XYZ file of C-alpha atoms in Angstrom:
709
model
C 123.883 -212.225 1.402
C 119.830 -211.815 1.162
C 119.651 -214.656 3.514
C 122.071 -212.897 5.656
C 120.079 -209.611 5.651
C 116.718 -211.302 6.552
C 118.294 -213.068 9.233
C 119.899 -210.027 10.671
C 116.270 -208.190 10.197
C 114.629 -210.872 12.079
C 116.767 -210.650 15.253
C 116.211 -207.241 15.287
C 112.238 -207.702 15.025
C 112.766 -210.426 17.639
C 115.050 -208.268 19.879
C 112.233 -205.214 19.667
C 109.446 -207.716 20.535
C 111.131 -209.060 23.474
C 112.025 -205.744 25.002
C 108.119 -204.691 24.343
C 107.256 -208.056 26.072
C 109.637 -207.115 28.972
C 108.539 -203.709 29.337
C 104.745 -204.828 29.565
C 105.513 -207.594 31.825
C 107.362 -205.314 34.131
C 104.442 -202.890 34.366
C 102.159 -205.992 35.058
C 104.314 -207.238 37.842
C 104.394 -203.722 39.515
C 100.710 -203.476 39.255
C 100.348 -206.929 40.742
C 102.812 -206.143 43.573
C 101.273 -203.069 44.388
C 97.560 -204.807 44.468
C 98.953 -207.491 46.553
C 99.898 -205.029 49.189
C 96.812 -203.229 48.760
C 94.966 -206.546 49.569
C 97.530 -206.709 52.626
C 96.529 -203.243 53.728
C 92.545 -204.141 53.013
C 92.779 -207.164 55.006
C 94.343 -205.348 58.008
C 91.682 -202.427 57.551
C 88.766 -204.910 57.416
C 90.215 -206.629 60.708
C 90.453 -203.541 62.444
C 86.635 -202.475 61.296
C 85.271 -205.873 62.202
C 87.001 -206.060 65.623
C 85.471 -202.643 66.075
C 81.988 -203.732 65.097
C 82.060 -207.002 67.112
C 83.444 -204.989 69.855
C 80.493 -202.785 69.741
C 78.023 -205.437 69.661
C 79.680 -207.458 72.392
C 79.938 -204.297 74.714
C 76.034 -204.099 74.879
C 75.394 -207.903 74.251
C 75.107 -208.605 78.106
C 72.639 -205.391 78.691
C 69.522 -207.248 77.745
C 70.403 -210.426 79.729
C 71.342 -208.543 82.845
C 67.979 -206.256 82.593
C 65.780 -209.556 82.055
C 67.071 -210.741 85.533
C 66.467 -207.472 87.062
C 63.424 -207.983 90.046
C 61.515 -205.146 89.163
C 61.814 -205.943 85.519
C 60.311 -209.226 86.095
C 57.696 -207.942 88.373
C 56.463 -205.042 86.436
C 55.642 -207.769 83.420
C 53.362 -209.517 86.034
C 52.054 -206.167 87.111
C 51.965 -203.868 84.059
C 49.457 -201.243 85.823
C 51.929 -200.825 88.838
C 52.943 -197.159 87.963
C 55.435 -197.096 90.784
C 56.983 -200.121 89.532
C 57.060 -198.440 86.232
C 58.806 -195.443 87.359
C 61.583 -197.343 89.035
C 61.942 -199.674 85.674
C 62.189 -196.610 83.754
C 64.689 -195.027 86.019
C 66.496 -198.229 85.961
C 66.704 -198.363 82.317
C 67.888 -194.754 82.144
C 70.797 -195.286 84.250
C 71.676 -198.182 82.233
C 71.429 -196.117 79.194
C 73.669 -193.469 80.324
C 76.279 -195.817 81.856
C 76.797 -198.055 78.750
C 76.218 -195.265 76.070
C 73.537 -197.380 74.411
C 70.873 -195.470 72.015
C 67.807 -196.760 74.437
C 66.664 -199.911 76.518
C 62.920 -200.881 76.721
C 60.839 -203.723 77.881
C 57.875 -205.480 75.657
C 55.033 -207.601 76.865
C 53.997 -210.758 75.164
C 51.664 -208.673 73.225
C 54.368 -206.379 71.570
C 53.550 -203.484 73.797
C 56.280 -201.457 75.310
C 55.952 -201.052 79.220
C 58.883 -199.266 80.217
C 62.050 -197.536 78.088
C 64.990 -195.193 79.024
C 63.555 -192.377 76.898
C 60.186 -192.672 78.786
C 60.607 -188.874 79.654
C 61.030 -187.734 76.043
C 58.691 -186.925 73.359
C 59.629 -189.912 71.230
C 59.137 -192.097 74.170
C 58.789 -195.933 73.215
C 56.064 -196.749 76.188
C 52.666 -197.615 74.831
C 54.239 -198.392 71.312
C 53.932 -201.961 69.763
C 56.596 -203.499 68.155
C 55.240 -206.932 67.452
C 56.114 -207.021 64.096
C 60.030 -206.712 64.642
C 61.994 -209.682 63.937
C 64.118 -209.355 67.057
C 60.697 -209.310 69.149
C 59.542 -212.568 67.377
C 62.822 -214.517 68.007
C 63.203 -213.139 71.688
C 59.891 -214.494 72.448
C 60.602 -218.183 71.051
C 63.599 -218.000 73.071
C 66.237 -217.401 70.958
C 68.343 -214.061 70.974
C 67.132 -211.243 68.675
C 69.501 -209.353 66.733
C 68.099 -206.734 63.903
C 69.161 -203.752 62.347
C 66.873 -201.308 60.930
C 65.152 -197.662 61.246
C 63.181 -197.187 64.435
C 59.202 -197.164 64.054
C 59.208 -194.058 66.624
C 62.327 -192.300 66.068
C 62.987 -193.234 62.276
C 66.353 -193.381 63.345
C 68.687 -196.286 62.492
C 70.005 -198.569 64.836
C 70.830 -202.192 65.744
C 68.345 -204.164 68.298
C 69.396 -206.706 70.546
C 66.382 -208.424 72.383
C 66.880 -211.162 75.329
C 63.683 -212.841 76.558
C 62.602 -212.377 80.101
C 61.808 -215.647 82.076
C 59.937 -215.993 85.378
C 60.075 -219.473 86.603
C 60.904 -220.609 83.184
C 58.209 -219.061 81.691
C 58.600 -216.214 78.893
C 56.872 -212.958 80.048
C 58.156 -210.324 77.753
C 61.211 -209.151 76.146
C 64.145 -206.633 77.045
C 65.883 -204.832 74.044
C 68.566 -202.412 73.967
C 69.216 -200.208 70.676
C 72.582 -199.210 69.712
C 73.258 -196.325 67.156
C 76.037 -197.076 64.654
C 76.033 -193.364 63.396
C 79.484 -192.541 65.190
C 80.705 -195.584 63.340
C 79.857 -193.696 60.058
C 80.756 -190.400 60.812
C 84.006 -191.719 61.449
C 84.179 -193.435 58.297
C 82.849 -190.347 56.314
C 85.970 -188.905 57.705
C 88.185 -191.099 55.711
C 89.596 -190.806 52.100
C 88.593 -194.287 51.352
C 84.934 -195.429 51.235
C 83.414 -198.242 53.561
C 80.125 -199.841 53.001
C 78.265 -202.492 55.393
C 75.237 -204.465 53.866
C 72.561 -206.795 55.285
C 71.929 -210.105 54.220
C 69.616 -208.894 51.414
C 72.705 -206.811 49.786
C 71.118 -203.397 50.847
C 74.027 -200.989 52.052
C 72.432 -199.665 55.521
C 75.800 -197.967 56.652
C 78.197 -196.299 54.331
C 81.024 -193.587 53.933
C 79.383 -192.192 51.146
C 75.604 -190.728 51.680
C 74.661 -191.453 47.955
C 75.142 -195.225 48.358
C 72.899 -195.417 51.489
C 69.616 -197.794 50.981
C 70.943 -199.320 47.576
C 71.556 -202.692 46.934
C 74.146 -204.570 45.037
C 71.592 -206.433 42.857
C 67.996 -206.429 42.465
C 66.244 -207.361 45.609
C 63.758 -210.219 45.091
C 59.958 -209.893 45.536
C 59.936 -212.115 48.704
C 62.941 -210.094 50.268
C 60.935 -207.238 49.441
C 57.489 -208.201 51.063
C 59.706 -209.708 54.489
C 61.438 -205.912 54.514
C 58.275 -204.182 54.311
C 56.232 -206.549 56.599
C 58.761 -205.677 59.540
C 59.472 -202.199 58.277
C 63.228 -202.582 58.317
C 63.872 -199.665 56.620
C 60.583 -197.487 57.069
C 58.248 -196.822 54.382
C 61.049 -197.675 51.641
C 59.713 -200.343 49.250
C 62.135 -199.953 46.291
C 66.276 -200.480 46.793
C 68.095 -199.218 43.486
C 70.970 -200.905 42.514
C 74.343 -199.390 43.380
C 76.247 -197.579 40.542
C 78.970 -200.162 40.650
C 80.361 -201.934 37.967
C 82.691 -204.827 39.578
C 85.708 -206.300 37.752
C 87.716 -209.541 39.699
C 91.253 -209.298 40.584
C 93.017 -212.166 40.171
C 94.865 -213.765 42.872
C 93.832 -210.987 45.386
C 90.419 -211.939 46.508
C 89.278 -208.604 45.851
C 87.797 -206.716 42.910
C 87.895 -203.649 41.308
C 85.046 -201.452 41.590
C 84.528 -198.528 38.722
C 81.832 -196.483 40.336
C 80.989 -192.748 41.027
C 81.375 -190.785 44.039
C 80.297 -187.031 44.620
C 79.654 -187.043 40.597
C 83.526 -188.194 40.011
C 84.505 -191.129 38.401
C 86.633 -193.386 40.588
C 88.031 -196.739 40.217
C 88.472 -198.301 43.710
C 90.301 -201.666 44.840
C 87.677 -203.549 47.094
C 87.616 -206.561 49.547
C 84.212 -208.039 50.981
C 84.477 -209.507 54.367
C 81.547 -211.559 55.548
C 80.330 -211.402 59.414
C 78.258 -214.461 59.674
C 77.056 -214.144 63.377
C 75.588 -210.581 62.219
C 74.190 -211.496 58.896
C 76.227 -208.657 57.313
C 79.132 -207.941 54.718
C 81.751 -205.265 55.347
C 83.334 -204.083 52.087
C 86.668 -201.843 52.320
C 88.061 -200.015 49.501
C 90.985 -198.001 48.501
C 91.926 -196.013 45.179
C 93.529 -197.767 42.488
C 95.419 -194.630 41.568
C 98.687 -196.256 43.108
C 98.381 -199.089 41.234
C 98.157 -197.065 38.223
C 100.857 -195.063 38.790
C 102.591 -198.085 39.716
C 101.933 -199.631 36.700
C 103.394 -196.577 34.642
C 106.582 -195.863 36.401
C 107.560 -199.438 35.908
C 106.707 -199.174 32.391
C 108.496 -196.018 31.894
C 111.546 -197.339 34.026
C 111.853 -200.506 32.179
C 111.284 -198.835 28.719
C 114.158 -196.481 29.914
C 116.351 -199.092 30.967
C 115.736 -201.063 27.775
C 116.484 -198.422 25.690
C 119.802 -197.515 27.923
C 120.509 -201.263 27.302
C 120.226 -201.392 23.745
C 122.145 -197.883 23.522
C 124.780 -199.560 25.453
C 124.937 -202.629 23.354
C 125.082 -200.472 20.345
C 127.709 -198.286 21.348
C 129.676 -201.353 22.873
C 129.540 -202.668 19.201
C 130.613 -199.624 17.638
C 133.567 -199.453 20.009
C 134.341 -203.294 19.688
C 134.936 -202.889 16.254
C 137.571 -200.421 16.487
C 139.198 -200.542 19.970
C 139.198 -204.405 20.990
C 142.628 -204.526 21.894
C 143.366 -201.316 23.229
C 140.527 -201.265 25.193
C 141.158 -204.546 27.201
C 144.833 -202.925 27.957
C 143.218 -199.957 29.129
C 140.456 -201.358 31.131
C 143.137 -203.597 32.939
C 145.476 -200.832 33.954
C 142.601 -198.301 34.580
C 140.890 -200.928 36.874
C 143.994 -201.316 38.790
C 144.875 -197.644 39.557
C 140.832 -197.110 39.981
C 140.822 -199.247 43.115
C 143.498 -197.389 44.813
C 142.858 -193.751 44.035
C 139.280 -193.360 42.829
C 137.696 -192.596 46.140
C 140.351 -190.021 47.426
C 140.791 -188.143 44.278
C 136.967 -187.889 43.611
C 136.300 -186.917 47.362
C 139.494 -184.078 47.056
C 138.860 -182.927 43.435
C 134.985 -182.334 43.775
C 135.803 -180.251 47.117
C 138.596 -178.269 45.643
C 136.519 -177.657 42.375
C 133.730 -176.136 44.578
C 135.679 -174.458 46.446
C 137.643 -172.456 43.831
C 134.446 -172.357 41.196
C 132.078 -170.449 43.984
C 131.948 -166.998 43.448
C 129.967 -166.600 46.899
C 132.122 -166.733 50.040
C 131.498 -169.236 52.561
C 132.151 -168.990 56.035
C 131.842 -171.617 58.506
C 131.867 -170.628 62.371
C 131.426 -173.404 65.363
C 128.709 -172.321 68.206
C 131.333 -169.964 70.099
C 131.653 -168.005 66.800
C 135.035 -169.394 65.958
C 136.206 -169.491 62.065
C 136.639 -173.108 61.080
C 136.300 -172.836 57.761
C 136.293 -170.371 54.554
C 136.499 -170.719 50.708
C 138.780 -168.756 48.469
C 135.759 -166.425 47.096
C 135.580 -165.098 50.921
C 139.465 -164.672 51.308
C 139.438 -162.746 47.728
C 136.379 -160.509 49.361
C 138.317 -159.500 52.522
C 141.854 -159.589 51.633
C 143.127 -162.117 54.152
C 144.438 -165.725 53.531
C 142.864 -168.665 54.960
C 145.576 -168.834 57.418
C 144.997 -165.496 58.680
C 141.160 -166.147 59.093
C 141.061 -169.651 60.589
C 140.980 -170.002 64.288
C 139.779 -166.339 64.754
C 136.859 -165.579 66.908
C 134.887 -162.004 67.105
C 136.013 -159.285 66.209
C 137.451 -160.511 62.951
C 139.976 -158.565 61.432
C 137.657 -157.643 58.104
C 134.871 -156.138 60.421
C 134.537 -152.397 59.677
C 135.850 -149.999 62.325
C 132.844 -147.615 62.031
C 130.239 -150.550 62.417
C 131.991 -152.640 65.192
C 129.235 -152.525 67.561
C 126.415 -153.467 64.794
C 128.354 -155.971 63.384
C 128.783 -157.511 67.018
C 125.223 -157.394 67.311
C 124.389 -158.914 64.265
C 127.266 -161.987 65.217
C 125.458 -162.578 68.186
C 122.023 -162.386 66.989
C 123.419 -165.306 64.446
C 125.320 -167.460 67.184
C 121.989 -167.284 69.314
C 120.086 -168.724 66.540
C 117.970 -165.869 65.458
C 119.349 -165.058 61.928
C 116.800 -163.815 59.466
C 116.117 -165.961 56.503
C 116.283 -163.048 53.995
C 119.837 -161.915 55.074
C 121.399 -158.767 56.439
C 123.244 -156.366 54.784
C 126.771 -155.642 56.283
C 129.864 -153.099 55.482
C 133.183 -154.969 55.965
C 137.101 -153.365 55.235
C 139.083 -154.946 52.647
C 142.717 -155.491 54.136
C 143.902 -153.041 51.245
C 141.300 -150.369 53.442
C 138.756 -149.929 50.664
C 134.970 -150.889 51.738
C 133.188 -153.807 50.484
C 129.429 -154.354 50.896
C 128.200 -157.711 51.470
C 124.788 -159.290 52.182
C 125.022 -162.252 54.798
C 122.764 -165.424 54.807
C 123.384 -167.690 57.309
C 121.802 -171.079 58.138
C 122.645 -173.921 60.865
C 125.592 -176.357 60.142
C 124.693 -179.875 60.562
C 126.802 -182.559 60.373
C 125.960 -186.512 58.557
C 124.654 -187.475 61.826
C 122.419 -184.541 62.225
C 124.364 -183.023 65.159
C 124.153 -179.095 65.394
C 127.899 -177.928 65.098
C 127.813 -174.314 64.316
C 126.748 -171.986 61.782
C 127.398 -171.734 57.620
C 127.318 -168.417 56.213
C 127.331 -167.491 52.665
C 128.843 -163.645 52.181
C 127.366 -162.443 48.651
C 129.730 -159.209 47.381
C 126.847 -156.410 46.754
C 129.523 -153.294 46.114
C 128.931 -152.988 42.222
C 125.190 -153.500 42.608
C 124.944 -150.598 45.191
C 127.054 -148.569 42.802
C 125.276 -149.354 40.014
C 121.904 -148.233 42.158
C 123.555 -144.953 42.827
C 124.146 -144.245 39.056
C 120.686 -145.562 38.359
C 119.459 -142.552 40.968
C 121.582 -140.178 39.386
C 120.436 -141.376 35.893
C 116.797 -140.734 36.750
C 117.077 -137.508 38.132
C 118.608 -136.805 34.683
C 115.915 -138.497 32.934
C 113.348 -136.639 35.097
C 115.194 -133.214 33.902
C 115.100 -133.858 30.378
C 111.282 -134.961 30.670
C 110.469 -131.719 31.991
C 112.412 -129.859 29.404
C 110.716 -131.592 26.976
C 107.487 -130.949 28.579
C 108.272 -127.245 28.303
C 108.698 -127.804 24.913
C 105.644 -129.509 23.806
C 103.768 -127.063 25.930
C 105.249 -124.278 23.929
C 104.259 -126.141 20.725
C 100.709 -126.590 21.981
C 100.533 -122.816 22.607
C 101.564 -121.966 19.305
C 99.034 -124.423 17.734
C 96.016 -123.511 19.823
C 96.404 -119.634 19.404
C 96.879 -119.633 15.682
C 92.992 -120.224 15.335
C 91.938 -117.010 17.418
C 95.224 -114.800 16.113
C 93.956 -115.585 12.565
C 90.185 -114.533 13.401
C 91.551 -111.493 14.995
C 93.617 -110.853 11.848
C 90.394 -111.234 9.929
C 88.134 -108.915 11.856
C 90.734 -106.414 11.909
C 91.008 -106.264 8.365
C 87.109 -106.163 8.363
C 86.820 -103.412 10.761
C 89.146 -101.363 8.830
C 87.344 -101.865 5.490
C 83.996 -100.717 7.542
C 85.630 -97.665 9.228
C 86.611 -96.607 5.748
C 82.783 -97.196 4.515
C 81.591 -95.322 7.896
C 79.596 -98.271 9.002
C 79.614 -97.604 12.357
C 77.037 -100.184 13.708
C 78.861 -103.176 11.732
C 82.257 -101.727 12.728
C 81.153 -101.729 16.610
C 80.185 -105.703 15.992
C 83.134 -106.303 14.580
C 85.390 -104.928 17.342
C 82.986 -106.897 19.678
C 84.288 -110.006 17.556
C 87.926 -108.804 18.303
C 87.309 -108.435 21.868
C 85.737 -112.005 22.013
C 88.733 -113.631 20.171
C 91.238 -111.660 22.368
C 89.129 -113.221 25.695
C 89.403 -116.624 23.640
C 93.016 -116.244 23.179
C 93.433 -115.596 27.000
C 91.555 -118.696 27.858
C 93.628 -120.854 25.543
C 96.361 -119.866 27.479
C 94.963 -120.524 30.520
C 93.704 -124.447 29.046
C 97.273 -124.847 27.824
C 98.067 -124.456 31.715
C 95.591 -126.804 32.552
C 97.888 -129.319 30.552
C 100.437 -128.832 32.924
C 98.255 -128.639 36.098
C 94.786 -130.479 35.506
C 93.816 -129.122 38.687
C 93.093 -125.524 37.046
C 90.519 -127.016 34.529
C 87.218 -125.202 34.678
C 84.691 -127.793 34.224
C 80.903 -126.844 34.415
C 77.618 -128.221 33.278
C 76.980 -127.258 30.097
C 75.030 -128.563 26.652
C 76.678 -129.408 23.490
C 74.319 -127.608 21.210
C 75.671 -124.296 22.636
C 79.430 -125.273 21.970
C 78.564 -126.499 18.516
C 76.864 -123.286 17.962
C 79.517 -121.098 18.802
C 81.995 -123.163 16.848
C 79.993 -122.848 13.960
C 79.533 -119.282 14.019
C 83.389 -118.899 14.799
C 84.215 -120.671 11.445
C 81.231 -119.232 9.180
C 83.166 -116.797 7.349
C 86.116 -119.305 6.465
C 83.583 -121.852 5.222
C 81.484 -119.117 3.225
C 84.835 -118.518 1.660
C 85.675 -121.755 0.570
C 82.242 -122.552 -0.361
C 81.795 -125.410 1.751
C 78.526 -126.050 3.834
C 78.400 -127.231 7.395
C 75.216 -129.488 7.866
C 74.347 -129.924 11.485
C 72.626 -133.040 12.564
C 71.735 -132.285 16.578
C 69.466 -134.897 17.366
C 70.308 -135.053 21.067
C 72.562 -132.150 21.751
C 70.378 -131.348 24.863
C 71.967 -133.766 27.050
C 73.833 -132.397 29.789
C 77.660 -133.177 29.943
C 80.236 -131.632 32.366
C 83.236 -130.153 30.798
C 85.185 -127.048 29.735
C 83.621 -125.101 27.207
C 86.411 -123.353 25.537
C 88.408 -126.766 25.559
C 85.467 -128.906 24.028
C 84.770 -125.674 21.324
C 88.843 -125.700 20.633
C 88.459 -129.196 19.709
C 85.333 -128.796 17.535
C 86.954 -125.815 15.451
C 90.161 -127.928 15.113
C 87.919 -131.016 13.409
C 85.964 -128.634 11.561
C 89.099 -126.674 10.288
C 90.875 -130.228 9.309
C 87.662 -131.472 7.256
C 87.721 -128.323 5.420
C 91.455 -128.448 4.660
C 90.944 -132.083 3.756
C 88.210 -131.010 0.953
C 90.734 -128.340 -0.659
C 90.968 -129.875 -4.506
C 88.627 -132.202 -4.355
C 85.636 -132.098 -7.215
C 82.651 -131.714 -5.718
C 79.205 -130.058 -6.919
C 78.312 -128.665 -3.277
C 81.211 -129.764 -0.542
C 79.457 -130.493 2.832
C 80.593 -131.407 6.377
C 78.474 -132.975 8.338
C 78.480 -132.397 12.186
C 76.000 -134.984 14.243
C 75.281 -135.244 17.895
C 73.351 -138.222 19.200
C 72.820 -139.878 22.622
C 74.033 -143.729 23.045
C 72.983 -144.457 26.397
C 75.157 -142.418 29.097
C 77.204 -141.177 26.291
C 77.005 -138.292 23.959
C 78.348 -138.991 20.700
C 79.654 -136.090 18.228
C 80.952 -136.736 14.789
C 82.537 -134.838 12.029
C 82.381 -136.265 8.798
C 83.925 -134.704 5.589
C 83.841 -135.983 1.857
C 87.711 -135.685 1.121
C 90.089 -138.412 0.007
C 90.111 -140.174 3.501
C 93.077 -141.400 5.834
C 95.182 -144.065 4.397
C 95.207 -147.069 6.376
C 98.866 -147.260 6.861
C 98.351 -143.636 8.394
C 95.477 -144.210 10.756
C 97.661 -145.845 13.534
C 99.785 -142.920 14.003
C 97.066 -140.122 13.126
C 96.873 -139.147 16.766
C 100.658 -139.085 17.223
C 102.251 -136.077 18.191
C 104.078 -134.171 15.450
C 102.707 -135.999 12.919
C 101.009 -134.309 9.906
C 100.028 -134.403 6.579
C 100.012 -130.653 5.720
C 102.878 -128.677 4.468
C 103.011 -126.074 7.079
C 101.503 -127.988 10.018
C 102.563 -128.636 13.489
C 101.398 -131.975 13.805
C 99.726 -131.642 17.574
C 96.027 -130.789 16.499
C 94.574 -133.963 16.512
C 96.707 -135.068 19.768
C 96.049 -132.153 21.817
C 92.076 -132.885 20.639
C 92.321 -136.690 22.002
C 94.218 -135.204 25.054
C 91.344 -132.910 25.781
C 88.513 -135.727 25.415
C 90.274 -137.912 27.601
C 90.639 -135.592 30.180
C 86.758 -134.995 30.097
C 86.324 -139.038 30.388
C 85.571 -139.929 26.769
C 87.408 -141.175 23.739
C 88.199 -140.146 20.037
C 88.412 -142.618 17.094
C 88.610 -142.183 13.361
C 86.593 -144.068 10.431
C 86.336 -144.263 6.939
C 83.218 -142.443 5.875
C 80.664 -144.631 3.364
C 81.069 -142.862 0.025
C 84.355 -141.623 0.627
C 85.915 -139.101 3.221
C 86.837 -139.448 6.885
C 84.620 -139.443 10.127
C 86.318 -138.259 13.335
C 84.097 -139.160 16.198
C 84.448 -138.531 19.995
C 82.339 -139.496 23.072
C 81.472 -137.777 26.462
C 79.933 -139.062 29.470
C 76.450 -137.744 30.466
C 75.906 -135.744 33.682
C 73.782 -137.684 35.852
């Protein structure tokens, strides 16, 4: 038993290992296959670039040879001081340069001095310049073809120089050279997505689609090569050539290599291929991104893993079923195979189409180019009340068109048949066969068959009657909600008015009682002051009524420039009798109360009265030797902060979230609107109100107002 278990265990491990090997092998095969494809593409790209380079060189290769045999050119070398002859040669070179598109043509005597040039009239003229140290001059003077790429000694612009000796009667009198610019080729490379690099025999990059690679070498340049480059000034005054930020990794069986580098600050992995140009002494490197190779490997790994998983699941499922239904399955498969071969295609196609037609809730209608109905589904028939037999073959006007919209529907139908249907569809009212109206949305698209031939137009028709009715009910409900909101606003205004008038009415009552006592005592002077206070409180009650109207229409607010010290002083004066009656001291800390703010004096005064009165109520029944309410005012940059602090029990954390909510109160006889009204007033002034715990016990209500500029 144990041996059987071990054998079974080893079989599972071997199966798993084989699956993993298969997955890895498939990923490697896909990557290698993609790499081979890229190799072919790179070879084609390299061949195209090489053909372009060789074509560019061959296009201008004949110029030095032809110019060296021009009589005036040969004559100028014999008589270099003949000005007229020099002008003719200059003109001849300029004409060749314009005709062939070369960068420049110039004539050098045996001493290396330039006698004539195509750019003789420009500030960067070669005439009079010495090019004795240039390799192309040295080679041509020895009777060889001179070929050299480098930066111009005069212009500083790079180019390819081709030189040919000028022989007169077999004697070399000078050299004709042509300069070809490769910058258009480099600009074309830069527009491509994959970098292309051209380097010389020393390994130095002199043409590149990546600017930061220019004048870098693939390996450290030897001292002898540096001396040769410096003595011939091949790349101007450059004496050092940094090594390219390349890390090369051979790619087996491709002839190329994987290049790990940085392009424009981003890490990239490229597949590269070198192509030597022995006749020019250069090496061309073309590259392409390795992203497709990585993606191919990943896709192959996932697909093979999925295939292996499906295979293993299939094997497992097969083994489980095989144990139970071996005999039944054989008979059933044989019978199903015979039937399936004869009826499968027809039944599947018919069943699938019929199921789609019957299950669609959207009406479908197909018409040919002339507008004849050639197909309708059951949903459309149910929508219009007509059977398919009654609709097929009908042309406009259709029987379900609404009699009141015949012209509109005919116009919409013509727009569709002429190919001007709007993608967002259009709304259409139709008449059901039983006489009721149906509102629909119609969307139309071209009907194209499997061969790509336009056969007509396919329309989907959506019944939106219920949606339209729901929208009408929604609008009616919104009107009702608006009326309910206005009734709620009236109720809140009445509650607000009752709450706000409570303070001045209490003051009127207190002052009236005082006036009656003073009248009984005959204190006429004090009586007059008390009556003045009664008038002031009556005026304040009237102002409160006006301010409550402001809550309904904010444009009626009376805002003016004011100082908070005046508002604080008047509020303290109003509450002085009540504070004295309860033995509570009001401590004022007015450091920055003179800062100007813009607001409504009565509303801000009402906020302070409400906060001080709440603080007074909070300290009722609290043991204290000298209960004190602290009112502080200070400036915080562009804000004025006013705080009212008490030494009461404070506000429990669970109530702090709803302390400013309407109708929330902790007083047995409170309305719960005071703090909500206070915060509304402060926010209407552009400020904010908060509540915090006071150090040592109690609560601190703070509000801020913007300072007037």
